[in-house]
CSV table of C-alpha atoms in Angstrom, one decimal:
chain,number,residue,atom,x,y,z
A,12,SER,CA,-22.6,-13.3,34.8
A,13,GLN,CA,-19.7,-12.7,37.2
A,14,GLN,CA,-20.1,-9.7,39.4
A,15,GLY,CA,-16.6,-9.6,40.8
A,16,GLU,CA,-13.3,-9.3,39.1
A,17,GLU,CA,-10.3,-10.5,41.0
A,18,ASP,CA,-6.7,-9.3,40.7
A,19,PRO,CA,-4.3,-10.8,40.1
A,20,GLN,CA,-5.5,-13.9,38.3
A,21,ALA,CA,-2.5,-15.8,39.6
A,22,LEU,CA,0.1,-15.3,42.3
A,23,SER,CA,3.3,-17.2,43.1
A,24,ILE,CA,5.1,-16.5,46.4
A,25,GLN,CA,7.6,-18.1,48.7
A,26,GLU,CA,6.5,-19.7,51.9
A,27,GLY,CA,6.5,-17.1,54.7
A,28,GLU,CA,5.6,-14.2,52.4
A,29,ASN,CA,2.3,-12.4,52.5
A,30,ALA,CA,-0.2,-12.8,49.7
A,31,THR,CA,-2.7,-10.0,48.8
A,32,MET,CA,-5.5,-10.3,46.3
A,33,ASN,CA,-8.2,-7.8,45.4
A,34,CYS,CA,-11.8,-8.1,44.3
A,35,SER,CA,-14.0,-5.5,42.7
A,36,TYR,CA,-17.7,-5.7,42.2
A,37,LYS,CA,-20.5,-3.7,40.5
A,38,THR,CA,-23.7,-3.5,42.5
A,39,SER,CA,-24.6,-2.8,46.2
A,40,ILE,CA,-24.2,-5.7,48.5
A,41,ASN,CA,-25.3,-7.1,51.9
A,42,ASN,CA,-22.0,-8.7,52.5
A,43,LEU,CA,-18.9,-10.0,50.7
A,44,GLN,CA,-17.4,-13.4,51.4
A,45,TRP,CA,-14.1,-15.0,50.6
A,46,TYR,CA,-13.8,-18.7,49.8
A,47,ARG,CA,-10.9,-21.1,49.2
A,48,GLN,CA,-11.0,-24.0,46.7
A,49,ASN,CA,-8.4,-26.7,46.5
A,50,SER,CA,-8.0,-28.5,43.2
A,51,GLY,CA,-11.0,-30.7,42.5
A,52,ARG,CA,-12.8,-29.9,45.7
A,53,GLY,CA,-15.6,-27.7,46.9
A,54,LEU,CA,-15.4,-24.2,48.3
A,55,VAL,CA,-14.5,-23.6,51.9
A,56,HIS,CA,-15.8,-20.5,53.5
A,57,LEU,CA,-13.1,-18.3,54.9
A,58,ILE,CA,-14.5,-15.0,56.1
A,59,LEU,CA,-17.7,-12.9,55.7
A,60,ILE,CA,-17.6,-9.1,55.9
A,61,ARG,CA,-20.8,-7.1,56.1
A,62,SER,CA,-21.4,-4.0,54.1
A,63,ASN,CA,-21.2,-1.8,57.2
A,64,GLU,CA,-17.8,-3.3,58.2
A,65,ARG,CA,-14.4,-2.0,57.0
A,66,GLU,CA,-12.0,-4.6,58.2
A,67,LYS,CA,-12.1,-8.1,59.6
A,68,HIS,CA,-9.5,-10.6,60.8
A,69,SER,CA,-9.5,-14.4,61.2
A,70,GLY,CA,-6.3,-16.0,62.1
A,71,ARG,CA,-3.8,-15.2,59.4
A,72,LEU,CA,-6.5,-13.7,57.2
A,73,ARG,CA,-7.3,-10.0,57.0
A,74,VAL,CA,-10.1,-8.7,54.8
A,75,THR,CA,-10.9,-5.1,54.0
A,76,LEU,CA,-14.0,-3.7,52.4
A,77,ASP,CA,-14.4,-0.3,50.7
A,78,THR,CA,-18.0,0.1,49.6
A,79,SER,CA,-17.4,3.5,48.1
A,80,LYS,CA,-14.9,1.9,45.7
A,81,LYS,CA,-16.8,-1.4,45.5
A,82,SER,CA,-13.7,-3.3,46.3
A,83,SER,CA,-12.3,-5.7,48.8
A,84,SER,CA,-8.9,-7.2,49.6
A,85,LEU,CA,-7.8,-10.5,51.2
A,86,LEU,CA,-4.4,-10.6,52.9
A,87,ILE,CA,-2.9,-14.0,53.9
A,88,THR,CA,0.1,-13.4,56.2
A,89,ALA,CA,3.0,-15.8,56.7
A,90,SER,CA,1.8,-18.1,53.9
A,91,ARG,CA,2.3,-21.8,54.0
A,92,ALA,CA,2.5,-24.4,51.2
A,93,ALA,CA,-1.0,-25.6,52.4
A,94,ASP,CA,-2.4,-22.2,51.4
A,95,THR,CA,-1.9,-23.1,47.7
A,96,ALA,CA,-5.4,-22.9,46.3
A,97,SER,CA,-7.8,-20.7,44.3
A,98,TYR,CA,-9.4,-17.9,46.3
A,99,PHE,CA,-12.8,-16.5,45.3
A,100,CYS,CA,-14.7,-13.4,46.4
A,101,ALA,CA,-18.4,-13.6,46.4
A,102,THR,CA,-21.1,-11.0,46.9
A,103,ASP,CA,-24.5,-11.3,48.4
A,104,ALA,CA,-26.7,-8.6,47.0
A,105,PRO,CA,-29.9,-7.4,48.5
A,106,SER,CA,-32.8,-9.1,46.9
A,107,LYS,CA,-36.0,-10.6,48.4
A,108,ALA,CA,-36.2,-13.4,45.9
A,109,ALA,CA,-32.5,-14.2,45.6
A,110,GLY,CA,-32.3,-15.9,49.0
A,111,ASN,CA,-28.8,-14.7,49.5
A,112,LYS,CA,-27.5,-16.3,46.3
A,113,LEU,CA,-23.8,-15.6,45.8
A,114,THR,CA,-22.2,-14.0,42.7
A,115,PHE,CA,-18.5,-15.1,42.4
A,116,GLY,CA,-15.5,-13.5,40.8
A,117,GLY,CA,-13.1,-15.4,38.6
A,118,GLY,CA,-10.7,-16.2,41.4
A,119,THR,CA,-7.0,-15.8,42.1
A,120,ARG,CA,-4.9,-18.9,41.9
A,121,VAL,CA,-2.2,-18.8,44.6
A,122,LEU,CA,0.9,-21.0,44.6
A,123,VAL,CA,3.0,-21.0,47.7
A,124,LYS,CA,6.4,-22.5,47.1
A,125,PRO,CA,8.2,-24.2,49.9
B,6,ASP,CA,-22.0,-31.8,61.4
B,7,THR,CA,-21.2,-34.1,58.5
B,8,GLY,CA,-21.1,-31.4,55.9
B,9,VAL,CA,-22.7,-31.2,52.5
B,10,SER,CA,-22.6,-34.4,50.6
B,11,GLN,CA,-22.8,-34.8,46.9
B,12,ASP,CA,-23.2,-38.0,44.8
B,13,PRO,CA,-21.7,-39.1,42.5
B,14,ARG,CA,-18.3,-37.3,42.6
B,15,HIS,CA,-17.7,-38.0,39.0
B,16,LYS,CA,-20.1,-38.8,36.1
B,17,ILE,CA,-19.0,-39.6,32.5
B,18,THR,CA,-21.8,-40.0,30.0
B,19,LYS,CA,-22.5,-39.8,26.3
B,20,ARG,CA,-24.1,-36.8,24.7
B,21,GLY,CA,-27.9,-37.1,24.7
B,22,GLN,CA,-28.1,-39.2,27.9
B,23,ASN,CA,-29.9,-38.0,31.0
B,24,VAL,CA,-28.0,-37.6,34.3
B,25,THR,CA,-29.2,-37.0,37.9
B,26,PHE,CA,-27.1,-35.7,40.8
B,27,ARG,CA,-27.9,-35.8,44.5
B,28,CYS,CA,-27.1,-33.3,47.3
B,29,ASP,CA,-27.6,-33.9,51.0
B,30,PRO,CA,-27.3,-30.6,52.8
B,31,ILE,CA,-26.3,-30.0,56.4
B,32,SER,CA,-29.3,-31.3,58.3
B,33,GLU,CA,-30.5,-28.1,60.0
B,34,HIS,CA,-30.0,-25.9,56.9
B,35,ASN,CA,-33.2,-24.9,55.2
B,36,ARG,CA,-31.6,-23.1,52.2
B,37,LEU,CA,-30.1,-25.1,49.4
B,38,TYR,CA,-28.3,-23.8,46.3
B,39,TRP,CA,-27.0,-25.3,43.1
B,40,TYR,CA,-24.1,-23.7,41.2
B,41,ARG,CA,-22.1,-24.7,38.1
B,42,GLN,CA,-18.4,-24.1,37.7
B,43,THR,CA,-16.4,-24.5,34.5
B,44,LEU,CA,-12.7,-24.8,34.4
B,45,GLY,CA,-10.8,-21.7,35.5
B,46,GLN,CA,-14.0,-19.8,36.4
B,47,GLY,CA,-15.9,-19.0,39.6
B,48,PRO,CA,-19.2,-20.8,40.3
B,49,GLU,CA,-22.4,-19.5,38.7
B,50,PHE,CA,-25.7,-19.6,40.4
B,51,LEU,CA,-28.3,-22.0,39.0
B,52,THR,CA,-31.1,-22.3,41.5
B,53,TYR,CA,-32.2,-21.9,45.1
B,54,PHE,CA,-34.6,-23.7,47.5
B,55,GLN,CA,-36.0,-22.6,50.8
B,56,ASN,CA,-37.2,-25.8,52.4
B,57,GLU,CA,-39.0,-27.6,49.5
B,58,ALA,CA,-39.9,-24.4,47.5
B,59,GLN,CA,-37.8,-23.6,44.5
B,60,LEU,CA,-37.7,-19.8,44.8
B,61,GLU,CA,-35.3,-18.7,42.0
B,62,LYS,CA,-33.9,-20.1,38.8
B,63,SER,CA,-31.1,-18.6,36.8
B,64,ARG,CA,-31.4,-18.1,33.1
B,65,LEU,CA,-28.5,-20.6,32.8
B,66,LEU,CA,-31.0,-23.2,33.8
B,67,SER,CA,-32.5,-24.2,30.5
B,68,ASP,CA,-35.6,-26.4,30.2
B,69,ARG,CA,-33.4,-29.4,30.0
B,70,PHE,CA,-32.5,-28.8,33.7
B,71,SER,CA,-34.8,-29.6,36.6
B,72,ALA,CA,-34.2,-29.5,40.3
B,73,GLU,CA,-36.2,-30.8,43.2
B,74,ARG,CA,-36.2,-30.8,46.9
B,75,PRO,CA,-39.2,-32.9,47.7
B,76,LYS,CA,-39.2,-33.0,51.5
B,77,GLY,CA,-37.0,-30.0,52.1
B,78,SER,CA,-34.0,-32.2,52.9
B,79,PHE,CA,-32.0,-33.7,50.0
B,80,SER,CA,-32.1,-32.2,46.5
B,81,THR,CA,-31.7,-33.7,43.0
B,82,LEU,CA,-30.5,-31.9,39.8
B,83,GLU,CA,-31.4,-33.6,36.6
B,84,ILE,CA,-30.1,-32.8,33.1
B,85,GLN,CA,-31.9,-34.3,30.2
B,86,ARG,CA,-30.4,-34.8,26.7
B,87,THR,CA,-27.0,-33.7,27.8
B,88,GLU,CA,-24.8,-31.6,25.6
B,89,GLN,CA,-21.1,-31.0,25.4
B,90,GLY,CA,-21.5,-27.6,27.0
B,91,ASP,CA,-23.0,-29.2,30.1
B,92,SER,CA,-19.5,-30.5,31.1
B,93,ALA,CA,-18.7,-28.8,34.3
B,94,MET,CA,-18.5,-29.2,38.1
B,95,TYR,CA,-22.0,-29.0,39.7
B,96,LEU,CA,-21.7,-27.7,43.3
B,97,CYS,CA,-24.4,-27.8,46.0
B,98,ALA,CA,-24.4,-25.5,49.0
B,99,SER,CA,-26.6,-25.0,52.0
B,100,SER,CA,-27.1,-22.4,54.6
B,101,LEU,CA,-29.2,-21.4,57.6
B,102,GLY,CA,-32.2,-19.4,56.6
B,103,THR,CA,-32.2,-17.1,59.7
B,104,GLY,CA,-31.8,-13.7,58.0
B,105,GLY,CA,-29.0,-12.7,55.8
B,106,ASN,CA,-25.2,-12.8,56.4
B,107,GLN,CA,-25.0,-16.5,56.6
B,108,PRO,CA,-22.1,-18.3,55.0
B,109,GLN,CA,-22.8,-21.1,52.5
B,110,HIS,CA,-21.3,-24.5,53.0
B,111,PHE,CA,-20.3,-26.3,49.8
B,112,GLY,CA,-20.1,-30.0,49.0
B,113,ASP,CA,-17.2,-31.3,46.9
B,114,GLY,CA,-19.3,-31.2,43.8
B,115,THR,CA,-20.1,-33.6,41.0
B,116,ARG,CA,-17.8,-33.4,38.0
B,117,LEU,CA,-19.8,-34.1,34.8
B,118,SER,CA,-17.9,-35.1,31.6
B,119,ILE,CA,-19.9,-35.4,28.3
B,120,LEU,CA,-18.3,-37.6,25.7
C-alpha cells in the first residue's frame, strides 16, 4: 500500500516559474526522501530530510518537513524544461526488519513548458 | 561508480511463461531492494537483501515470485507462470548498510509485458 499522498497529481508551469508539490504520510518516519523519474527510466535520488530536520536545500531544490502534520513539500525554483518528470516522495519508517525499505507516494507529474 | 544495472531493459512474454531478471548493484552496497511499479503509480516494495540474506518479503510477492542474491553481489528475480497482472516495471535499488538515512540508488528497471 502507498503511505504517501502527493498533491497535486499533475502540474504544468512555464519555464522560470517555481513548482511546489506536497506529500502527506501516515506513520512515523526515520526520514523522507524525494526522487525524480523521467519517463521510462529509474528513480534518481534528489534529497533526504531526516525526521529531526525541518528544512533542507540542494541547489534549486528546497524541502520542508513538518512531522506534526506528517507532511513535506518540495519546491523547485526557476524551473527548466529539463525538470519535466514525475516526482515522488518516499518515507523510510523505523523497523528493524525492514532494512530501510521505502514507501512511495503516487507522484506528481510536472510539465515545464519552454 | 557505474550505478545500478538491470537486465534486460524490456521483456515481452506470453502468459504462463517463466521470466528472470538480473540486477547488479553498486559494488560496495550491501543492501539490495526490489520494487514493482505499475503505470501512473509509485514503486511498491517487493523484497530486501542484506548481503546474501533475504530479510523481508512483501505480501505482494506471491509464491510464483522468487528472488536470490547468492553471493551478496548481483540478484535475480524470477516470476513463474506469468499472469497479465505481472505486467509492470521491476526496479532494483541498492544502498550502503551503514545505519539508516542512506539514499537508495535505482537502476532503470526491467519493463515486463505479458501478452
